[in-house]
Amino acid sequence: MKIKTLLMGAVAATAFAPIASAERASDGNVSIIYWQAPSILNPYLSGGTKDIESSSLIIEPLGRYGPSGEMIPYLAAEIPTVANGGVSADLTSVTWKLQDGLKWSDGTAVTSADVKFTADYCMHPEGGCAQLAKFEGVDSVEVIDDLTVKVTFNQPKPNPYGPFMGGQSPIIQKAQFENCIGAAAPSCTDQNFGPIGTGPFVVTEFRPNDVIQMKANDNYRDPAKPAFATLTFKGGGDAAGAGRAVMQTGEFDYAWNLQLAPEVLSQMAEGGKGKPISGFGALVERIEMNLTDPSPALDAETRSTRKAPHPILSDMRVRKALSMAIDRELLVEIGYGQAGRPTCNLVPAPAIYASDNTECLTQDIEGAKALLEEAGWTVGADGVRTKDGMRLSLLYQTSTNAVRQDFQALIKEWWTMIGVETELRNLNASVFFGGDPGSPDTFQKFYADVEMYANNFDGTDPQAYLSMYRCGNEPKPESQWQGENINRFCDPAYDALIDELARTGDIEKRGEIARKMNDMLTKDSYTIVPLVDRGRVSGVSNTLGGVVLNTWDSELWNVADWYRID
Amino acid sequence: MLTYPLRRLAISIPTLLFISLAIFFLLNLAPNDPMAQVPLTVPPEVKEKMREALGYGQPLLVQYWKWLVQFFWIEPQVWIDATFGTSLSEGKQRIISWQTRSPVMDIVAQRLPQTLWVVGMSYVVGILIALPIGIYSAYRQYSVFDQVGTFVAMVGYSVPPFFSGVFAIVIFSISLGWFPSIYDTTHQVVDWDSFVFQLRQMIMPVMVLALQTTAQLSRFMRSSMLDNLNQDYVRTARAKGASEWSVVMIHVLRNSMIPVVTVIALGIPSIFGGAIITEQVFKVNGIGQQLIGALYANDLPTVQTLTFMFAFLIVMFNLIADILYGLLDPRIRYD
Amino acid sequence: MTETSVHTPSSKWRDVWRQFKSHKGALIGGVIFVGILLFVFVGQYVWPWEANQMNIRARNQGPSWAHPFGTDQLGRDTMARIIQGGQTSITVGLTAMVLALFLGTLVGVLAGYFKRLDGLLMRLTDLFLSLPILPLLLVMMLLFRETLSQLYGPETGIFILIVVAIGITSWMPTARIVRGDVLALKEREFILAARSIGTTNFQIILRHILPNVLSPIMVSATLGIANAIITESALSFLGLGFPPDFPTWGRLLNDAVDYLQQYPERVFWPGMAISLTVLSINYIGDGLRDALDPRIRGR
């Protein structure tokens, strides 16, 4: 696996002879189904995974992350590092060199002006660019020569791979998008629906939220690729339907994100037309503890804000007991099967950032009970613990999703065993994950005691991810309930580590700090109770070769290498 | 006779304006965030900027006025331009979807064909099956035919399409391999073979939808026929020596059509509304899928435009139904 | 028909009952419906398993003596879940249906009978038909959920909200249908006759209009209950309904669809329960209609 992926990376990088297919466009049509349909092919105007991944067939960044998180040059000649001089020693600038002879699909040359334009396009204050965070701290982007571009940051940037790296920030053509900058961005429908790119395919027809038809790019840098002449990208439906179409009826070759119960998935695989493949990234399903009081009795200015500490969950012993009562192995077995691993970490990967914390993996009901006793919660008449006349009763909310509702039922059962009463609530995902400050049901507002969802980070560096838990970054009425510190966690020592991480360039040291931060949020405070390290499962037809599942970048990162097995 | 339709048409204009206002405020009162589907990895400040770029924070009345102008003034111009090759609408801001950043009406135009093919066809099939079943069931009340019809209609109606659709796929696509489980919206009928393919991919969604329509219509047809079969005028007609066929199919049927016309008139706008669940199960991606997708993504311009178009159809078809009442039963008068 | 039995009201109802009893379909429907009610409301006290009681070791089991309907993916007894789900589904279905019928009939009769109200009420109906349901429900949840659950407790609060939500989003077809029939009826000779002898409008509506629009109402009722049961499950699926550990027939059916191929029995039982309920109500409705129809009753 490892050798093969390295090989693939090398192939993609240097564009030498292909492995399996001999000729471009010799293998007919390949069909891909995403149960969420792409709305637009410009990832700068939509942050949605479906849009980023579908556009990754057409437009490419300078470099991508490989299946094990390594960086692979795409349009760049090589990945700039401090060692090869591409990144300045003081970490304030990075110089990218484009490959020689690259062409857009319309036949014109790719130059560093296109790269600079891409940055200008996204950083325009009126554009509403979805990937603005990638360009954070960018002071200037200068064209050095036709193939060289230099990005300067306003402060040392230990991870300078925000701009132009990964599926979120591909290079767009200046000539095509020149008039689409700023406020004009949304009006450029033709450009947004059919970007000119450097990728293996070009759009022939785009039907928003339905289907995309593509054909091989005649000007793709590897003359022997892609093996397929045309590509159909269908969207819509649900995960089960997509899985059936690949593994049971064989109508499609590739199905994205089959989050289905393990036994359903294995039943589908018995169809014999395809198989599920899985890979692990940084996505962690977790329970978040509310450290503030969500009681409806409080007024709107106080409820779920740091002005009112949580009457029950402020005690770490209660939080720990709640975590101890959970059998993560069983959760994985029932909800995810091969696509999940029990975890105690907020950052489960890449290896350098992953803490060795495994304490939570064994369920300990008795221990949890003892801990609650110690905290002063004694069992009342109906089996529910009480303390000073207060019942140990929690509201547990999450979004609507079959697996999440099974998890809720199981966890409620375990919490009942240790004397915790649980009220369950499930909410419509588009309300729960929406940021409408007027709605009481958003995950940011957190009008519940505990809530469950999954999150991860782009690329391979967790700095921004861990910085979310800074004191003051919590959602609150003054900030229209926007903010990322969902738990309302506040620890000056943690904030100091955030600053230290931002200053540190040495990868070993960064790993050490990140692991420490991870532990502070998880095993040291049980503010966040990680449950499952969620892999990604996709379905691949038995007649499709060359697929390597990549969880660090677009899943379709190596579509140029796909071929038909006869 | 003509004054009534004209008067009703005139009343329709303020009615529709009021409905559009009600829809607008309802949508804005509901929890909505056009950034709900953007991944959590995008920070809140960036989301805020994106919302601003959509014009999300503008005062409600300004937003409503803009939509009114775009819908009633600019979009018709675009339509005229497309038909006559003029350039009235050049440079004017059309209704733009927040999801796709493209004109909503273009997507509607793209989706109308498959919606009309599938949902419209299912409705026609439903009517064609339901009316004879309803009539004959009533005529031979409590016969074996009636009992079987009742049973099938009731079971058919109680089984929701999220189940019957998947059931059909498991049987006919997976086990038997007769029909495709995923509808190809780009398929074009050019010759006999492609027509056969179109039939094959349509048959499952059409039948699943038609089951619901048939069940509903046949019940109303039957009950209405039963009410009329015992009326005095039927006895009179028979006594006058009219043939059984003309008694049932002319006198009784005509008098029994009022509830059926009502139900059909209520059903036709929903054809354009598409069938949300069935479209999703078979990936037909018609207007129903556009609406539900826009609702989940909180794409208010799309939701507002689509709902208003349905509202227009609802008002118009209810008007048509009212006129038909007068034709079916001349005693009904509105003036 | 004897002279004496016509005029006393009590014997009219006895007549109706006699006719109803002699209607074979209605009798069978009634027996089945009572059976379902017993199964669902008494079964809970007889059946040893509880709906939310998990047994992880016994999950995904087929039918056995201990679990005649098998168990689900968390080892919960399917029969216990059908029993408990039925309580919710039947209660919600019946109440919501009655509410929708009441509103629909009221609006329909008023609009059809009183010309002055017709325009206003029918435009109101158009408005309700036009409103998008999902945002409407979201607004209702937003405005009333917390207030209601504080007043009546979370479960009753949600129950009221769901019943009202289904009721006010599904009365419109009934209103249009009833109005259409009333428009035709009120021009009939017997209404004119009643009016000419000075019968009040209220009496005409009660005695002459309502009995004659009963059959479309009965059809609406049977279709309405199926609708309400399914809509309830769609609501909980959207997170607008009962808490997730609250089984209902619609939800059981929905959850089981993914397992259709491995465990077909899991969709069979809830599907069967819904269909049987709807069928039995349909036959009861048929019987009731015939029994209340004076032309048939005499025969």
PDB file of N, CA and C in Angstrom, chain C residues 40-92:
ATOM      1  N   VAL C  40     -52.163  -2.628  21.091  1.00  0.00           N
ATOM      2  CA  VAL C  40     -51.258  -1.522  21.293  1.00  0.00           C
ATOM      3  C   VAL C  40     -51.349  -0.945  22.706  1.00  0.00           C
ATOM      4  N   PHE C  41     -52.565  -0.822  23.219  1.00  0.00           N
ATOM      5  CA  PHE C  41     -52.689  -0.139  24.509  1.00  0.00           C
ATOM      6  C   PHE C  41     -52.654  -1.093  25.702  1.00  0.00           C
ATOM      7  N   VAL C  42     -53.086  -2.345  25.487  1.00  0.00           N
ATOM      8  CA  VAL C  42     -53.035  -3.301  26.595  1.00  0.00           C
ATOM      9  C   VAL C  42     -51.769  -4.135  26.507  1.00  0.00           C
ATOM     10  N   GLY C  43     -51.308  -4.338  25.256  1.00  0.00           N
ATOM     11  CA  GLY C  43     -50.147  -5.193  25.018  1.00  0.00           C
ATOM     12  C   GLY C  43     -48.948  -4.801  25.847  1.00  0.00           C
ATOM     13  N   GLN C  44     -48.812  -3.499  26.058  1.00  0.00           N
ATOM     14  CA  GLN C  44     -47.683  -2.997  26.808  1.00  0.00           C
ATOM     15  C   GLN C  44     -47.575  -3.633  28.197  1.00  0.00           C
ATOM     16  N   TYR C  45     -48.758  -3.898  28.809  1.00  0.00           N
ATOM     17  CA  TYR C  45     -48.740  -4.439  30.164  1.00  0.00           C
ATOM     18  C   TYR C  45     -48.552  -5.940  30.180  1.00  0.00           C
ATOM     19  N   VAL C  46     -48.799  -6.571  29.028  1.00  0.00           N
ATOM     20  CA  VAL C  46     -48.724  -8.028  28.956  1.00  0.00           C
ATOM     21  C   VAL C  46     -47.353  -8.460  28.472  1.00  0.00           C
ATOM     22  N   TRP C  47     -46.862  -7.735  27.482  1.00  0.00           N
ATOM     23  CA  TRP C  47     -45.629  -8.147  26.814  1.00  0.00           C
ATOM     24  C   TRP C  47     -44.430  -7.861  27.705  1.00  0.00           C
ATOM     25  N   PRO C  48     -43.538  -8.860  27.903  1.00  0.00           N
ATOM     26  CA  PRO C  48     -42.458  -8.707  28.893  1.00  0.00           C
ATOM     27  C   PRO C  48     -41.379  -7.690  28.496  1.00  0.00           C
ATOM     28  N   TRP C  49     -41.165  -7.455  27.218  1.00  0.00           N
ATOM     29  CA  TRP C  49     -40.051  -6.578  26.818  1.00  0.00           C
ATOM     30  C   TRP C  49     -40.495  -5.128  26.810  1.00  0.00           C
ATOM     31  N   GLU C  50     -39.492  -4.257  26.978  1.00  0.00           N
ATOM     32  CA  GLU C  50     -39.773  -2.840  26.841  1.00  0.00           C
ATOM     33  C   GLU C  50     -39.180  -2.328  25.541  1.00  0.00           C
ATOM     34  N   ALA C  51     -39.807  -1.260  25.020  1.00  0.00           N
ATOM     35  CA  ALA C  51     -39.438  -0.801  23.678  1.00  0.00           C
ATOM     36  C   ALA C  51     -37.993  -0.333  23.587  1.00  0.00           C
ATOM     37  N   ASN C  52     -37.470   0.244  24.673  1.00  0.00           N
ATOM     38  CA  ASN C  52     -36.117   0.783  24.578  1.00  0.00           C
ATOM     39  C   ASN C  52     -35.084  -0.062  25.302  1.00  0.00           C
ATOM     40  N   GLN C  53     -35.509  -1.273  25.681  1.00  0.00           N
ATOM     41  CA  GLN C  53     -34.602  -2.138  26.426  1.00  0.00           C
ATOM     42  C   GLN C  53     -33.658  -2.812  25.448  1.00  0.00           C
ATOM     43  N   MET C  54     -32.355  -2.563  25.604  1.00  0.00           N
ATOM     44  CA  MET C  54     -31.403  -3.103  24.642  1.00  0.00           C
ATOM     45  C   MET C  54     -30.772  -4.367  25.158  1.00  0.00           C
ATOM     46  N   ASN C  55     -30.457  -5.221  24.211  1.00  0.00           N
ATOM     47  CA  ASN C  55     -29.705  -6.409  24.541  1.00  0.00           C
ATOM     48  C   ASN C  55     -28.717  -6.610  23.417  1.00  0.00           C
ATOM     49  N   ILE C  56     -27.535  -6.050  23.610  1.00  0.00           N
ATOM     50  CA  ILE C  56     -26.578  -5.971  22.515  1.00  0.00           C
ATOM     51  C   ILE C  56     -26.231  -7.353  21.973  1.00  0.00           C
ATOM     52  N   ARG C  57     -26.227  -8.344  22.858  1.00  0.00           N
ATOM     53  CA  ARG C  57     -25.834  -9.685  22.395  1.00  0.00           C
ATOM     54  C   ARG C  57     -26.905 -10.298  21.492  1.00  0.00           C
ATOM     55  N   ALA C  58     -28.144  -9.846  21.660  1.00  0.00           N
ATOM     56  CA  ALA C  58     -29.224 -10.438  20.862  1.00  0.00           C
ATOM     57  C   ALA C  58     -29.684  -9.489  19.776  1.00  0.00           C
ATOM     58  N   ARG C  59     -28.728  -8.872  19.060  1.00  0.00           N
ATOM     59  CA  ARG C  59     -29.220  -7.931  18.049  1.00  0.00           C
ATOM     60  C   ARG C  59     -29.374  -8.594  16.683  1.00  0.00           C
ATOM     61  N   ASN C  60     -30.172  -7.948  15.856  1.00  0.00           N
ATOM     62  CA  ASN C  60     -30.429  -8.429  14.500  1.00  0.00           C
ATOM     63  C   ASN C  60     -30.913  -9.866  14.470  1.00  0.00           C
ATOM     64  N   GLN C  61     -31.744 -10.264  15.428  1.00  0.00           N
ATOM     65  CA  GLN C  61     -32.230 -11.632  15.428  1.00  0.00           C
ATOM     66  C   GLN C  61     -33.509 -11.766  14.619  1.00  0.00           C
ATOM     67  N   GLY C  62     -33.650 -12.939  14.039  1.00  0.00           N
ATOM     68  CA  GLY C  62     -34.873 -13.240  13.321  1.00  0.00           C
ATOM     69  C   GLY C  62     -35.973 -13.597  14.305  1.00  0.00           C
ATOM     70  N   PRO C  63     -37.151 -13.957  13.800  1.00  0.00           N
ATOM     71  CA  PRO C  63     -38.252 -14.314  14.687  1.00  0.00           C
ATOM     72  C   PRO C  63     -37.898 -15.540  15.546  1.00  0.00           C
ATOM     73  N   SER C  64     -38.247 -15.484  16.805  1.00  0.00           N
ATOM     74  CA  SER C  64     -38.049 -16.632  17.699  1.00  0.00           C
ATOM     75  C   SER C  64     -39.177 -16.594  18.718  1.00  0.00           C
ATOM     76  N   TRP C  65     -39.218 -17.586  19.609  1.00  0.00           N
ATOM     77  CA  TRP C  65     -40.283 -17.588  20.618  1.00  0.00           C
ATOM     78  C   TRP C  65     -40.154 -16.404  21.551  1.00  0.00           C
ATOM     79  N   ALA C  66     -38.881 -16.074  21.891  1.00  0.00           N
ATOM     80  CA  ALA C  66     -38.687 -14.945  22.799  1.00  0.00           C
ATOM     81  C   ALA C  66     -39.029 -13.628  22.106  1.00  0.00           C
ATOM     82  N   HIS C  67     -38.640 -13.516  20.852  1.00  0.00           N
ATOM     83  CA  HIS C  67     -38.905 -12.288  20.094  1.00  0.00           C
ATOM     84  C   HIS C  67     -39.636 -12.655  18.803  1.00  0.00           C
ATOM     85  N   PRO C  68     -40.949 -12.763  18.848  1.00  0.00           N
ATOM     86  CA  PRO C  68     -41.681 -13.246  17.664  1.00  0.00           C
ATOM     87  C   PRO C  68     -41.463 -12.379  16.428  1.00  0.00           C
ATOM     88  N   PHE C  69     -41.206 -11.090  16.605  1.00  0.00           N
ATOM     89  CA  PHE C  69     -40.967 -10.230  15.442  1.00  0.00           C
ATOM     90  C   PHE C  69     -39.471  -9.972  15.239  1.00  0.00           C
ATOM     91  N   GLY C  70     -38.623 -10.647  16.044  1.00  0.00           N
ATOM     92  CA  GLY C  70     -37.188 -10.414  15.928  1.00  0.00           C
ATOM     93  C   GLY C  70     -36.735  -9.203  16.736  1.00  0.00           C
ATOM     94  N   THR C  71     -35.442  -8.867  16.571  1.00  0.00           N
ATOM     95  CA  THR C  71     -34.896  -7.696  17.269  1.00  0.00           C
ATOM     96  C   THR C  71     -34.203  -6.794  16.255  1.00  0.00           C
ATOM     97  N   ASP C  72     -33.949  -5.544  16.658  1.00  0.00           N
ATOM     98  CA  ASP C  72     -33.331  -4.603  15.706  1.00  0.00           C
ATOM     99  C   ASP C  72     -31.821  -4.527  15.908  1.00  0.00           C
ATOM    100  N   GLN C  73     -31.200  -3.522  15.291  1.00  0.00           N
ATOM    101  CA  GLN C  73     -29.728  -3.469  15.292  1.00  0.00           C
ATOM    102  C   GLN C  73     -29.143  -3.164  16.658  1.00  0.00           C
ATOM    103  N   LEU C  74     -29.966  -2.761  17.619  1.00  0.00           N
ATOM    104  CA  LEU C  74     -29.472  -2.560  18.973  1.00  0.00           C
ATOM    105  C   LEU C  74     -30.019  -3.626  19.922  1.00  0.00           C
ATOM    106  N   GLY C  75     -30.645  -4.664  19.373  1.00  0.00           N
ATOM    107  CA  GLY C  75     -31.164  -5.736  20.202  1.00  0.00           C
ATOM    108  C   GLY C  75     -32.452  -5.386  20.928  1.00  0.00           C
ATOM    109  N   ARG C  76     -33.202  -4.403  20.392  1.00  0.00           N
ATOM    110  CA  ARG C  76     -34.486  -4.077  21.014  1.00  0.00           C
ATOM    111  C   ARG C  76     -35.566  -4.943  20.388  1.00  0.00           C
ATOM    112  N   ASP C  77     -36.517  -5.366  21.199  1.00  0.00           N
ATOM    113  CA  ASP C  77     -37.561  -6.271  20.724  1.00  0.00           C
ATOM    114  C   ASP C  77     -38.509  -5.526  19.785  1.00  0.00           C
ATOM    115  N   THR C  78     -38.636  -6.043  18.555  1.00  0.00           N
ATOM    116  CA  THR C  78     -39.436  -5.333  17.557  1.00  0.00           C
ATOM    117  C   THR C  78     -40.907  -5.277  17.948  1.00  0.00           C
ATOM    118  N   MET C  79     -41.408  -6.376  18.542  1.00  0.00           N
ATOM    119  CA  MET C  79     -42.822  -6.380  18.909  1.00  0.00           C
ATOM    120  C   MET C  79     -43.120  -5.311  19.961  1.00  0.00           C
ATOM    121  N   ALA C  80     -42.206  -5.187  20.930  1.00  0.00           N
ATOM    122  CA  ALA C  80     -42.417  -4.157  21.949  1.00  0.00           C
ATOM    123  C   ALA C  80     -42.409  -2.778  21.311  1.00  0.00           C
ATOM    124  N   ARG C  81     -41.559  -2.627  20.294  1.00  0.00           N
ATOM    125  CA  ARG C  81     -41.486  -1.311  19.638  1.00  0.00           C
ATOM    126  C   ARG C  81     -42.730  -1.043  18.809  1.00  0.00           C
ATOM    127  N   ILE C  82     -43.265  -2.108  18.183  1.00  0.00           N
ATOM    128  CA  ILE C  82     -44.510  -1.933  17.420  1.00  0.00           C
ATOM    129  C   ILE C  82     -45.632  -1.537  18.378  1.00  0.00           C
ATOM    130  N   ILE C  83     -45.659  -2.196  19.532  1.00  0.00           N
ATOM    131  CA  ILE C  83     -46.714  -1.893  20.499  1.00  0.00           C
ATOM    132  C   ILE C  83     -46.614  -0.445  20.949  1.00  0.00           C
ATOM    133  N   GLN C  84     -45.388  -0.047  21.353  1.00  0.00           N
ATOM    134  CA  GLN C  84     -45.283   1.320  21.853  1.00  0.00           C
ATOM    135  C   GLN C  84     -45.423   2.345  20.743  1.00  0.00           C
ATOM    136  N   GLY C  85     -44.859   2.006  19.578  1.00  0.00           N
ATOM    137  CA  GLY C  85     -44.991   2.917  18.442  1.00  0.00           C
ATOM    138  C   GLY C  85     -46.437   3.119  18.052  1.00  0.00           C
ATOM    139  N   GLY C  86     -47.220   2.041  18.177  1.00  0.00           N
ATOM    140  CA  GLY C  86     -48.627   2.143  17.814  1.00  0.00           C
ATOM    141  C   GLY C  86     -49.376   3.132  18.680  1.00  0.00           C
ATOM    142  N   GLN C  87     -49.036   3.165  19.954  1.00  0.00           N
ATOM    143  CA  GLN C  87     -49.720   4.128  20.826  1.00  0.00           C
ATOM    144  C   GLN C  87     -49.554   5.538  20.297  1.00  0.00           C
ATOM    145  N   THR C  88     -48.316   5.876  19.959  1.00  0.00           N
ATOM    146  CA  THR C  88     -48.072   7.222  19.449  1.00  0.00           C
ATOM    147  C   THR C  88     -48.734   7.405  18.091  1.00  0.00           C
ATOM    148  N   SER C  89     -48.478   6.448  17.180  1.00  0.00           N
ATOM    149  CA  SER C  89     -48.963   6.639  15.818  1.00  0.00           C
ATOM    150  C   SER C  89     -50.474   6.733  15.765  1.00  0.00           C
ATOM    151  N   ILE C  90     -51.159   5.842  16.482  1.00  0.00           N
ATOM    152  CA  ILE C  90     -52.616   5.869  16.420  1.00  0.00           C
ATOM    153  C   ILE C  90     -53.156   7.143  17.059  1.00  0.00           C
ATOM    154  N   THR C  91     -52.593   7.507  18.203  1.00  0.00           N
ATOM    155  CA  THR C  91     -53.085   8.727  18.855  1.00  0.00           C
ATOM    156  C   THR C  91     -52.845   9.942  17.972  1.00  0.00           C
ATOM    157  N   VAL C  92     -51.611  10.059  17.482  1.00  0.00           N
ATOM    158  CA  VAL C  92     -51.307  11.208  16.619  1.00  0.00           C
ATOM    159  C   VAL C  92     -52.174  11.161  15.369  1.00  0.00           C
TER     160      VAL C  92
END
